C-alpha atoms as an extended CHARMM CRD file, in Angstrom:
* protein
*
       251  EXT
         1         1  UNK       CA              7.2600000000       -2.9440000000      -17.9640000000  PROA      1               0.0000000000
         2         2  UNK       CA              5.2490000000       -2.8500000000      -15.4570000000  PROA      2               0.0000000000
         3         3  UNK       CA              4.7670000000        0.5050000000      -13.5570000000  PROA      3               0.0000000000
         4         4  UNK       CA              3.6230000000        1.1990000000       -9.7830000000  PROA      4               0.0000000000
         5         5  UNK       CA              3.4720000000        4.2220000000       -7.9540000000  PROA      5               0.0000000000
         6         6  UNK       CA              2.3560000000        5.2820000000       -4.5350000000  PROA      6               0.0000000000
         7         7  UNK       CA              2.8930000000        8.5210000000       -2.5550000000  PROA      7               0.0000000000
         8         8  UNK       CA              6.4300000000        6.8080000000       -0.6020000000  PROA      8               0.0000000000
         9         9  UNK       CA              8.2220000000        3.5440000000        0.6670000000  PROA      9               0.0000000000
        10        10  UNK       CA              4.7950000000        2.2050000000        1.2620000000  PROA      10              0.0000000000
        11        11  UNK       CA              4.3780000000        0.3640000000       -2.0070000000  PROA      11              0.0000000000
        12        12  UNK       CA              8.5180000000       -1.0650000000       -1.7730000000  PROA      12              0.0000000000
        13        13  UNK       CA              6.0950000000       -3.5710000000       -0.0850000000  PROA      13              0.0000000000
        14        14  UNK       CA              4.4960000000       -4.2250000000       -2.8390000000  PROA      14              0.0000000000
        15        15  UNK       CA              7.4630000000       -3.6020000000       -5.2660000000  PROA      15              0.0000000000
        16        16  UNK       CA              9.0570000000       -6.4580000000       -3.5210000000  PROA      16              0.0000000000
        17        17  UNK       CA              6.8570000000       -8.9340000000       -3.0440000000  PROA      17              0.0000000000
        18        18  UNK       CA              6.5620000000       -8.9290000000       -7.2740000000  PROA      18              0.0000000000
        19        19  UNK       CA             10.5550000000       -9.0340000000       -7.7230000000  PROA      19              0.0000000000
        20        20  UNK       CA             10.3790000000      -12.2360000000       -5.6650000000  PROA      20              0.0000000000
        21        21  UNK       CA              7.2570000000      -13.7290000000       -7.2430000000  PROA      21              0.0000000000
        22        22  UNK       CA              8.8620000000      -12.5170000000      -10.7580000000  PROA      22              0.0000000000
        23        23  UNK       CA             12.2230000000      -11.9380000000      -10.8170000000  PROA      23              0.0000000000
        24        24  UNK       CA             12.7420000000      -11.4930000000      -14.1650000000  PROA      24              0.0000000000
        25        25  UNK       CA              9.8760000000       -8.3310000000      -14.4390000000  PROA      25              0.0000000000
        26        26  UNK       CA             10.6210000000       -5.5050000000      -14.9720000000  PROA      26              0.0000000000
        27        27  UNK       CA              9.5580000000       -2.9190000000      -13.4550000000  PROA      27              0.0000000000
        28        28  UNK       CA              9.6190000000        1.9900000000      -12.8020000000  PROA      28              0.0000000000
        29        29  UNK       CA              8.2750000000        2.9580000000       -9.6240000000  PROA      29              0.0000000000
        30        30  UNK       CA              7.1800000000        6.4080000000       -8.8210000000  PROA      30              0.0000000000
        31        31  UNK       CA              7.2950000000        7.5130000000       -5.4960000000  PROA      31              0.0000000000
        32        32  UNK       CA              4.7930000000       10.7860000000       -5.4560000000  PROA      32              0.0000000000
        33        33  UNK       CA              6.7530000000       12.5390000000       -1.4750000000  PROA      33              0.0000000000
        34        34  UNK       CA              6.1320000000       16.2940000000       -2.7150000000  PROA      34              0.0000000000
        35        35  UNK       CA              2.5230000000       14.9120000000       -2.3470000000  PROA      35              0.0000000000
        36        36  UNK       CA              2.3910000000       12.6480000000        0.4290000000  PROA      36              0.0000000000
        37        37  UNK       CA              0.7140000000       11.8080000000        2.2360000000  PROA      37              0.0000000000
        38        38  UNK       CA             -2.6250000000       10.6000000000        0.2000000000  PROA      38              0.0000000000
        39        39  UNK       CA             -4.3520000000        9.8850000000        2.6140000000  PROA      39              0.0000000000
        40        40  UNK       CA             -5.3760000000       13.7790000000        3.8930000000  PROA      40              0.0000000000
        41        41  UNK       CA             -6.0820000000       14.3740000000        0.3500000000  PROA      41              0.0000000000
        42        42  UNK       CA             -9.3170000000       15.6400000000       -1.4080000000  PROA      42              0.0000000000
        43        43  UNK       CA            -10.9510000000       13.2420000000       -3.4600000000  PROA      43              0.0000000000
        44        44  UNK       CA            -10.0660000000       15.6540000000       -6.2920000000  PROA      44              0.0000000000
        45        45  UNK       CA             -6.4820000000       16.0070000000       -5.2390000000  PROA      45              0.0000000000
        46        46  UNK       CA             -6.1480000000       12.5070000000       -5.6560000000  PROA      46              0.0000000000
        47        47  UNK       CA             -7.9040000000       12.0740000000       -9.3320000000  PROA      47              0.0000000000
        48        48  UNK       CA             -5.1470000000       14.7070000000      -10.1520000000  PROA      48              0.0000000000
        49        49  UNK       CA             -2.7260000000       12.4640000000       -8.6110000000  PROA      49              0.0000000000
        50        50  UNK       CA             -3.2510000000        9.4790000000       -9.4150000000  PROA      50              0.0000000000
        51        51  UNK       CA             -3.6000000000       10.6180000000      -13.3430000000  PROA      51              0.0000000000
        52        52  UNK       CA             -0.2010000000       12.4120000000      -13.3210000000  PROA      52              0.0000000000
        53        53  UNK       CA              1.4600000000        9.0560000000      -12.0070000000  PROA      53              0.0000000000
        54        54  UNK       CA              0.2640000000        7.1410000000      -14.4380000000  PROA      54              0.0000000000
        55        55  UNK       CA              0.4670000000        9.2050000000      -16.9940000000  PROA      55              0.0000000000
        56        56  UNK       CA              4.2710000000        9.3400000000      -16.1960000000  PROA      56              0.0000000000
        57        57  UNK       CA              4.7090000000        5.7140000000      -15.5980000000  PROA      57              0.0000000000
        58        58  UNK       CA              3.7670000000        5.4260000000      -19.0560000000  PROA      58              0.0000000000
        59        59  UNK       CA              5.5890000000        8.0120000000      -20.8250000000  PROA      59              0.0000000000
        60        60  UNK       CA              8.5990000000        6.2770000000      -19.4060000000  PROA      60              0.0000000000
        61        61  UNK       CA              8.1770000000        2.8360000000      -20.6960000000  PROA      61              0.0000000000
        62        62  UNK       CA              5.0520000000        1.2130000000      -18.6720000000  PROA      62              0.0000000000
        63        63  UNK       CA              2.0190000000       -0.6560000000      -20.2260000000  PROA      63              0.0000000000
        64        64  UNK       CA              1.3770000000       -2.3850000000      -17.2290000000  PROA      64              0.0000000000
        65        65  UNK       CA              0.3950000000       -0.3060000000      -14.0550000000  PROA      65              0.0000000000
        66        66  UNK       CA             -0.0710000000       -1.1890000000      -10.3550000000  PROA      66              0.0000000000
        67        67  UNK       CA             -0.6830000000        1.7630000000       -8.3110000000  PROA      67              0.0000000000
        68        68  UNK       CA              0.2420000000        0.6360000000       -4.3200000000  PROA      68              0.0000000000
        69        69  UNK       CA             -1.5750000000        3.1700000000       -2.3990000000  PROA      69              0.0000000000
        70        70  UNK       CA             -4.8880000000        1.9400000000       -0.9370000000  PROA      70              0.0000000000
        71        71  UNK       CA             -5.6980000000        5.8380000000       -0.3500000000  PROA      71              0.0000000000
        72        72  UNK       CA             -6.3800000000        5.9590000000       -4.9650000000  PROA      72              0.0000000000
        73        73  UNK       CA             -7.5890000000        2.9260000000       -5.4400000000  PROA      73              0.0000000000
        74        74  UNK       CA            -11.0830000000        3.8580000000       -5.6900000000  PROA      74              0.0000000000
        75        75  UNK       CA            -10.4880000000        6.5920000000       -7.4870000000  PROA      75              0.0000000000
        76        76  UNK       CA             -7.5470000000        4.0740000000       -9.7430000000  PROA      76              0.0000000000
        77        77  UNK       CA            -10.1750000000        1.6320000000      -10.1030000000  PROA      77              0.0000000000
        78        78  UNK       CA            -12.4740000000        3.9660000000      -11.9510000000  PROA      78              0.0000000000
        79        79  UNK       CA            -10.9170000000        5.4070000000      -14.4960000000  PROA      79              0.0000000000
        80        80  UNK       CA             -9.6600000000        2.3110000000      -14.9300000000  PROA      80              0.0000000000
        81        81  UNK       CA            -11.8260000000        1.9640000000      -18.1220000000  PROA      81              0.0000000000
        82        82  UNK       CA             -9.9670000000        5.4850000000      -19.5840000000  PROA      82              0.0000000000
        83        83  UNK       CA             -6.9620000000        3.8840000000      -19.7760000000  PROA      83              0.0000000000
        84        84  UNK       CA             -5.6110000000        1.7860000000      -22.2450000000  PROA      84              0.0000000000
        85        85  UNK       CA             -3.3770000000        0.0490000000      -20.7060000000  PROA      85              0.0000000000
        86        86  UNK       CA             -4.3630000000       -3.2630000000      -17.8610000000  PROA      86              0.0000000000
        87        87  UNK       CA             -4.8810000000       -1.5030000000      -13.6920000000  PROA      87              0.0000000000
        88        88  UNK       CA             -4.6690000000       -3.1850000000      -10.6190000000  PROA      88              0.0000000000
        89        89  UNK       CA             -5.8340000000       -1.4000000000       -7.2690000000  PROA      89              0.0000000000
        90        90  UNK       CA             -5.3060000000       -2.8110000000       -3.7880000000  PROA      90              0.0000000000
        91        91  UNK       CA             -9.0180000000       -3.4420000000       -2.3740000000  PROA      91              0.0000000000
        92        92  UNK       CA             -9.9270000000       -6.4540000000       -4.8920000000  PROA      92              0.0000000000
        93        93  UNK       CA             -7.4100000000       -8.3930000000       -4.9400000000  PROA      93              0.0000000000
        94        94  UNK       CA             -7.5040000000       -8.3660000000       -0.5720000000  PROA      94              0.0000000000
        95        95  UNK       CA            -11.0640000000       -8.8910000000       -0.3580000000  PROA      95              0.0000000000
        96        96  UNK       CA            -10.4150000000      -11.8850000000       -3.1990000000  PROA      96              0.0000000000
        97        97  UNK       CA             -7.8280000000      -13.1810000000       -1.1120000000  PROA      97              0.0000000000
        98        98  UNK       CA            -10.2240000000      -13.5120000000        1.8430000000  PROA      98              0.0000000000
        99        99  UNK       CA            -13.5630000000      -15.0940000000        0.0460000000  PROA      99              0.0000000000
       100       100  UNK       CA            -14.1130000000      -18.8590000000        1.1340000000  PROA      100             0.0000000000
       101       101  UNK       CA            -12.0560000000      -18.3280000000        4.1830000000  PROA      101             0.0000000000
       102       102  UNK       CA            -13.1730000000      -18.4640000000        7.7550000000  PROA      102             0.0000000000
       103       103  UNK       CA            -12.6950000000      -15.4870000000        8.5920000000  PROA      103             0.0000000000
       104       104  UNK       CA            -14.3860000000      -13.6660000000       11.4890000000  PROA      104             0.0000000000
       105       105  UNK       CA            -14.2740000000       -9.7430000000       13.4270000000  PROA      105             0.0000000000
       106       106  UNK       CA            -12.1690000000       -8.5050000000       10.2470000000  PROA      106             0.0000000000
       107       107  UNK       CA            -10.7200000000       -5.1880000000       10.9760000000  PROA      107             0.0000000000
       108       108  UNK       CA             -8.9330000000       -2.9720000000        8.3610000000  PROA      108             0.0000000000
       109       109  UNK       CA             -6.9920000000       -0.1670000000        9.5140000000  PROA      109             0.0000000000
       110       110  UNK       CA             -6.0220000000        2.9800000000        7.0980000000  PROA      110             0.0000000000
       111       111  UNK       CA             -5.7580000000        6.3950000000        6.2220000000  PROA      111             0.0000000000
       112       112  UNK       CA             -8.7940000000        8.8390000000        6.1040000000  PROA      112             0.0000000000
       113       113  UNK       CA             -9.0980000000        9.2720000000        2.7030000000  PROA      113             0.0000000000
       114       114  UNK       CA             -8.9090000000        5.6010000000        2.1700000000  PROA      114             0.0000000000
       115       115  UNK       CA            -11.3710000000        4.7290000000        5.2740000000  PROA      115             0.0000000000
       116       116  UNK       CA            -13.8020000000        7.9620000000        3.5100000000  PROA      116             0.0000000000
       117       117  UNK       CA            -14.0540000000        6.0290000000        0.4960000000  PROA      117             0.0000000000
       118       118  UNK       CA            -15.3120000000        2.9250000000        2.4000000000  PROA      118             0.0000000000
       119       119  UNK       CA            -13.9340000000        0.8310000000       -0.9620000000  PROA      119             0.0000000000
       120       120  UNK       CA            -13.5410000000       -2.1480000000        1.2610000000  PROA      120             0.0000000000
       121       121  UNK       CA            -16.1920000000       -2.3600000000        3.0700000000  PROA      121             0.0000000000
       122       122  UNK       CA            -18.0630000000       -2.3690000000       -0.1830000000  PROA      122             0.0000000000
       123       123  UNK       CA            -16.1140000000       -5.1080000000       -1.5230000000  PROA      123             0.0000000000
       124       124  UNK       CA            -16.3340000000       -7.2820000000        1.8880000000  PROA      124             0.0000000000
       125       125  UNK       CA            -20.0420000000       -6.9810000000        1.6510000000  PROA      125             0.0000000000
       126       126  UNK       CA            -19.8920000000       -7.5060000000       -1.8720000000  PROA      126             0.0000000000
       127       127  UNK       CA            -19.1640000000      -10.9570000000       -1.1650000000  PROA      127             0.0000000000
       128       128  UNK       CA            -21.1770000000      -11.1180000000        1.3220000000  PROA      128             0.0000000000
       129       129  UNK       CA            -18.7490000000      -10.2110000000        4.1780000000  PROA      129             0.0000000000
       130       130  UNK       CA            -19.1810000000       -7.2180000000        6.8920000000  PROA      130             0.0000000000
       131       131  UNK       CA            -15.4960000000       -5.5370000000        8.4470000000  PROA      131             0.0000000000
       132       132  UNK       CA            -14.9840000000       -2.7440000000       10.8100000000  PROA      132             0.0000000000
       133       133  UNK       CA            -13.1580000000       -0.4640000000        9.9150000000  PROA      133             0.0000000000
       134       134  UNK       CA            -10.2120000000        2.6220000000       11.6620000000  PROA      134             0.0000000000
       135       135  UNK       CA             -8.0140000000        5.6890000000       10.3210000000  PROA      135             0.0000000000
       136       136  UNK       CA             -4.7910000000        5.3530000000       11.8410000000  PROA      136             0.0000000000
       137       137  UNK       CA             -4.2020000000        8.9220000000       10.2790000000  PROA      137             0.0000000000
       138       138  UNK       CA             -0.5820000000       10.2710000000       11.4650000000  PROA      138             0.0000000000
       139       139  UNK       CA              1.1470000000        6.3290000000       10.9190000000  PROA      139             0.0000000000
       140       140  UNK       CA              1.7710000000        7.1280000000        7.0780000000  PROA      140             0.0000000000
       141       141  UNK       CA              4.1260000000        9.8490000000        7.2530000000  PROA      141             0.0000000000
       142       142  UNK       CA              5.5590000000        8.8790000000       10.4410000000  PROA      142             0.0000000000
       143       143  UNK       CA              6.3000000000        5.8550000000        8.9090000000  PROA      143             0.0000000000
       144       144  UNK       CA              8.1160000000        7.7670000000        6.0280000000  PROA      144             0.0000000000
       145       145  UNK       CA             10.2200000000       10.0350000000        8.3560000000  PROA      145             0.0000000000
       146       146  UNK       CA             11.4580000000        7.1380000000        9.9770000000  PROA      146             0.0000000000
       147       147  UNK       CA              9.9050000000        7.8320000000       13.5990000000  PROA      147             0.0000000000
       148       148  UNK       CA             11.1220000000        5.7910000000       16.9880000000  PROA      148             0.0000000000
       149       149  UNK       CA              9.3670000000        2.9940000000       17.6370000000  PROA      149             0.0000000000
       150       150  UNK       CA              8.0590000000        5.1640000000       20.6060000000  PROA      150             0.0000000000
       151       151  UNK       CA              6.6610000000        7.4810000000       18.7340000000  PROA      151             0.0000000000
       152       152  UNK       CA              4.7260000000        4.7680000000       16.6380000000  PROA      152             0.0000000000
       153       153  UNK       CA              3.6920000000        3.1460000000       19.5900000000  PROA      153             0.0000000000
       154       154  UNK       CA              1.6500000000        6.4640000000       20.2170000000  PROA      154             0.0000000000
       155       155  UNK       CA             -0.1900000000        6.3740000000       17.3100000000  PROA      155             0.0000000000
       156       156  UNK       CA             -1.2540000000        2.8480000000       17.2560000000  PROA      156             0.0000000000
       157       157  UNK       CA             -1.6910000000        1.9410000000       20.7940000000  PROA      157             0.0000000000
       158       158  UNK       CA             -5.8040000000        3.3340000000       19.9820000000  PROA      158             0.0000000000
       159       159  UNK       CA             -5.9680000000        0.9850000000       17.4670000000  PROA      159             0.0000000000
       160       160  UNK       CA             -4.8230000000       -2.4030000000       19.0740000000  PROA      160             0.0000000000
       161       161  UNK       CA             -7.4540000000       -1.6220000000       21.8400000000  PROA      161             0.0000000000
       162       162  UNK       CA            -10.2600000000       -0.4960000000       18.7940000000  PROA      162             0.0000000000
       163       163  UNK       CA             -9.2250000000       -4.2300000000       18.0860000000  PROA      163             0.0000000000
       164       164  UNK       CA             -9.8750000000       -6.5690000000       20.9470000000  PROA      164             0.0000000000
       165       165  UNK       CA            -12.5860000000       -3.8830000000       21.9530000000  PROA      165             0.0000000000
       166       166  UNK       CA            -13.8670000000       -5.2480000000       18.8990000000  PROA      166             0.0000000000
       167       167  UNK       CA            -12.6290000000       -8.6390000000       19.3450000000  PROA      167             0.0000000000
       168       168  UNK       CA            -11.6280000000       -9.0410000000       15.8330000000  PROA      168             0.0000000000
       169       169  UNK       CA             -9.5650000000      -11.7680000000       14.8470000000  PROA      169             0.0000000000
       170       170  UNK       CA             -7.8290000000      -10.5810000000       11.8320000000  PROA      170             0.0000000000
       171       171  UNK       CA             -6.1570000000       -7.0940000000       10.5760000000  PROA      171             0.0000000000
       172       172  UNK       CA             -5.4380000000       -5.6060000000        7.0280000000  PROA      172             0.0000000000
       173       173  UNK       CA             -3.4600000000       -3.4420000000        6.6990000000  PROA      173             0.0000000000
       174       174  UNK       CA             -5.1000000000       -1.0120000000        4.5690000000  PROA      174             0.0000000000
       175       175  UNK       CA             -2.6590000000        1.4310000000        3.9980000000  PROA      175             0.0000000000
       176       176  UNK       CA              0.8680000000       -0.1070000000        2.2870000000  PROA      176             0.0000000000
       177       177  UNK       CA              3.2270000000        1.8450000000        4.5810000000  PROA      177             0.0000000000
       178       178  UNK       CA              1.7320000000        0.1440000000        7.6380000000  PROA      178             0.0000000000
       179       179  UNK       CA              3.6920000000       -2.8920000000        7.2570000000  PROA      179             0.0000000000
       180       180  UNK       CA              7.1770000000       -1.0390000000        7.8510000000  PROA      180             0.0000000000
       181       181  UNK       CA              5.8920000000       -1.1850000000       11.3740000000  PROA      181             0.0000000000
       182       182  UNK       CA              4.5910000000       -4.4260000000       11.7560000000  PROA      182             0.0000000000
       183       183  UNK       CA              6.3030000000       -5.0550000000       14.5030000000  PROA      183             0.0000000000
       184       184  UNK       CA              5.1840000000       -2.4820000000       17.1290000000  PROA      184             0.0000000000
       185       185  UNK       CA              1.8890000000       -3.4620000000       15.6130000000  PROA      185             0.0000000000
       186       186  UNK       CA              2.8860000000       -7.4430000000       17.5070000000  PROA      186             0.0000000000
       187       187  UNK       CA              4.2450000000       -6.4070000000       20.0380000000  PROA      187             0.0000000000
       188       188  UNK       CA              1.6310000000       -4.0410000000       20.8840000000  PROA      188             0.0000000000
       189       189  UNK       CA             -0.6460000000       -7.2740000000       20.7240000000  PROA      189             0.0000000000
       190       190  UNK       CA              1.4490000000       -9.7390000000       22.3860000000  PROA      190             0.0000000000
       191       191  UNK       CA              1.8180000000       -6.8610000000       25.8660000000  PROA      191             0.0000000000
       192       192  UNK       CA             -2.2780000000       -7.7200000000       26.3720000000  PROA      192             0.0000000000
       193       193  UNK       CA             -1.5250000000      -11.7620000000       24.8720000000  PROA      193             0.0000000000
       194       194  UNK       CA             -3.6300000000      -10.7950000000       22.4280000000  PROA      194             0.0000000000
       195       195  UNK       CA             -3.2960000000      -12.9120000000       19.4820000000  PROA      195             0.0000000000
       196       196  UNK       CA             -4.1940000000      -11.5150000000       16.0860000000  PROA      196             0.0000000000
       197       197  UNK       CA             -3.7370000000      -12.4540000000       12.1830000000  PROA      197             0.0000000000
       198       198  UNK       CA             -1.6900000000       -9.2050000000       10.4550000000  PROA      198             0.0000000000
       199       199  UNK       CA             -2.6730000000       -9.3710000000        6.7850000000  PROA      199             0.0000000000
       200       200  UNK       CA             -0.0960000000       -7.3320000000        4.5530000000  PROA      200             0.0000000000
       201       201  UNK       CA             -2.0520000000       -7.1950000000        0.9820000000  PROA      201             0.0000000000
       202       202  UNK       CA              1.2590000000       -7.5470000000       -1.0950000000  PROA      202             0.0000000000
       203       203  UNK       CA              1.4180000000      -10.6190000000       -1.4360000000  PROA      203             0.0000000000
       204       204  UNK       CA             -2.2030000000      -10.8840000000       -2.7660000000  PROA      204             0.0000000000
       205       205  UNK       CA             -1.0790000000       -8.2020000000       -5.1780000000  PROA      205             0.0000000000
       206       206  UNK       CA              2.4770000000      -10.1700000000       -6.5530000000  PROA      206             0.0000000000
       207       207  UNK       CA              0.0170000000      -12.9020000000       -7.0940000000  PROA      207             0.0000000000
       208       208  UNK       CA             -2.4910000000      -10.7800000000       -9.5630000000  PROA      208             0.0000000000
       209       209  UNK       CA              0.3370000000       -9.7230000000      -11.4250000000  PROA      209             0.0000000000
       210       210  UNK       CA              1.1810000000      -12.8110000000      -12.0270000000  PROA      210             0.0000000000
       211       211  UNK       CA             -1.7700000000      -13.8840000000      -12.9700000000  PROA      211             0.0000000000
       212       212  UNK       CA             -2.5170000000      -11.1480000000      -15.1540000000  PROA      212             0.0000000000
       213       213  UNK       CA              0.5530000000       -9.0570000000      -16.5800000000  PROA      213             0.0000000000
       214       214  UNK       CA              3.9390000000      -10.0300000000      -18.5830000000  PROA      214             0.0000000000
       215       215  UNK       CA              6.4730000000      -10.6260000000      -16.2830000000  PROA      215             0.0000000000
       216       216  UNK       CA              9.2710000000      -11.8700000000      -18.6010000000  PROA      216             0.0000000000
       217       217  UNK       CA             12.0650000000       -9.2870000000      -19.1140000000  PROA      217             0.0000000000
       218       218  UNK       CA             15.4270000000       -9.0280000000      -17.3920000000  PROA      218             0.0000000000
       219       219  UNK       CA             14.5690000000       -7.8600000000      -14.0020000000  PROA      219             0.0000000000
       220       220  UNK       CA             15.5730000000       -4.6900000000      -14.4880000000  PROA      220             0.0000000000
       221       221  UNK       CA             14.5440000000       -1.2290000000      -11.8460000000  PROA      221             0.0000000000
       222       222  UNK       CA             14.1680000000        1.6570000000      -11.7500000000  PROA      222             0.0000000000
       223       223  UNK       CA             13.2580000000        4.4090000000       -9.0340000000  PROA      223             0.0000000000
       224       224  UNK       CA             11.9290000000        8.0080000000       -9.4060000000  PROA      224             0.0000000000
       225       225  UNK       CA             10.3000000000        9.9340000000       -6.8200000000  PROA      225             0.0000000000
       226       226  UNK       CA              8.9330000000       13.6500000000       -6.7160000000  PROA      226             0.0000000000
       227       227  UNK       CA             10.8100000000       14.8270000000       -4.2340000000  PROA      227             0.0000000000
       228       228  UNK       CA             14.4890000000       14.2410000000       -2.6270000000  PROA      228             0.0000000000
       229       229  UNK       CA             14.6370000000       11.7390000000        0.0070000000  PROA      229             0.0000000000
       230       230  UNK       CA             17.3180000000       10.3790000000        1.8520000000  PROA      230             0.0000000000
       231       231  UNK       CA             14.9180000000        7.9040000000        4.1480000000  PROA      231             0.0000000000
       232       232  UNK       CA             13.4360000000        6.3640000000        0.8400000000  PROA      232             0.0000000000
       233       233  UNK       CA             16.7180000000        5.8290000000       -1.2080000000  PROA      233             0.0000000000
       234       234  UNK       CA             17.7590000000        3.5460000000        2.2450000000  PROA      234             0.0000000000
       235       235  UNK       CA             14.8440000000        1.3470000000        1.4160000000  PROA      235             0.0000000000
       236       236  UNK       CA             15.7800000000        1.0280000000       -1.9580000000  PROA      236             0.0000000000
       237       237  UNK       CA             18.9820000000       -0.0940000000       -1.1320000000  PROA      237             0.0000000000
       238       238  UNK       CA             17.7670000000       -2.1570000000        1.6950000000  PROA      238             0.0000000000
       239       239  UNK       CA             15.1510000000       -3.9050000000       -0.3740000000  PROA      239             0.0000000000
       240       240  UNK       CA             16.4480000000       -3.8640000000       -3.8590000000  PROA      240             0.0000000000
       241       241  UNK       CA             20.4230000000       -3.2910000000       -3.5940000000  PROA      241             0.0000000000
       242       242  UNK       CA             23.1410000000       -1.4110000000       -3.2890000000  PROA      242             0.0000000000
       243       243  UNK       CA             23.7400000000       -0.1350000000       -6.8520000000  PROA      243             0.0000000000
       244       244  UNK       CA             20.2480000000        0.7940000000       -7.5180000000  PROA      244             0.0000000000
       245       245  UNK       CA             19.8590000000        4.1530000000       -9.1160000000  PROA      245             0.0000000000
       246       246  UNK       CA             16.9860000000        6.4750000000       -7.6670000000  PROA      246             0.0000000000
       247       247  UNK       CA             16.3670000000        9.7830000000       -9.8710000000  PROA      247             0.0000000000
       248       248  UNK       CA             14.1180000000       12.5960000000       -8.4530000000  PROA      248             0.0000000000
       249       249  UNK       CA             12.1330000000       13.9500000000      -10.6280000000  PROA      249             0.0000000000
       250       250  UNK       CA              9.5360000000       17.5140000000      -10.1220000000  PROA      250             0.0000000000
       251       251  UNK       CA              5.9270000000       17.6610000000      -10.1610000000  PROA      251             0.0000000000
């Protein structure tokens, strides 16, 4: 069984991509909403959050892990050797997607923790590519509380201006929550008549799951949270069916 964790709804983009590619895969999803947002946590806090989430999934029966959160990708990569199960984090499949492609002027929009780790800069540098990064610190939280499009526009606008100033051709969503605001990004770039490729890493992660993990099963899926959220429940039911059972667990 595949175990997937994130701070909230963001990782559902990855889970949905996995379900599309592997309809028979069994998975369990853990949203640590009690500790959301991850992007403002210290490295020590993120380490504890990551270990606890992985242990929860393993206790539930997961034998393969997807850390569907960029903020913990560096830590997940570092502790990969400490667990007995295979683990996929966000940065490697994302950067591997761009290897051999003609992609210039890439901007990664992410949380504070992701940008602070410089994991994308290093991963792309290892492949002979240079990128830019920008923090959108309030966007993940705004998406989790179902903020209005006008609120999202105000949060995202500085990133649009930065991307245009740098003449970026590709913007990578370096946080799994950000694709939920994709239409706002598209609208803001369209209003400036600026063409850009918006890249959601979810499909790249799903393909890596197909390559590395066992995806044979009954298509069973279950979702757990560390804090109740009507918004999270609605997103799950929209993406995975109205009959999906969601259970709230305490830390």
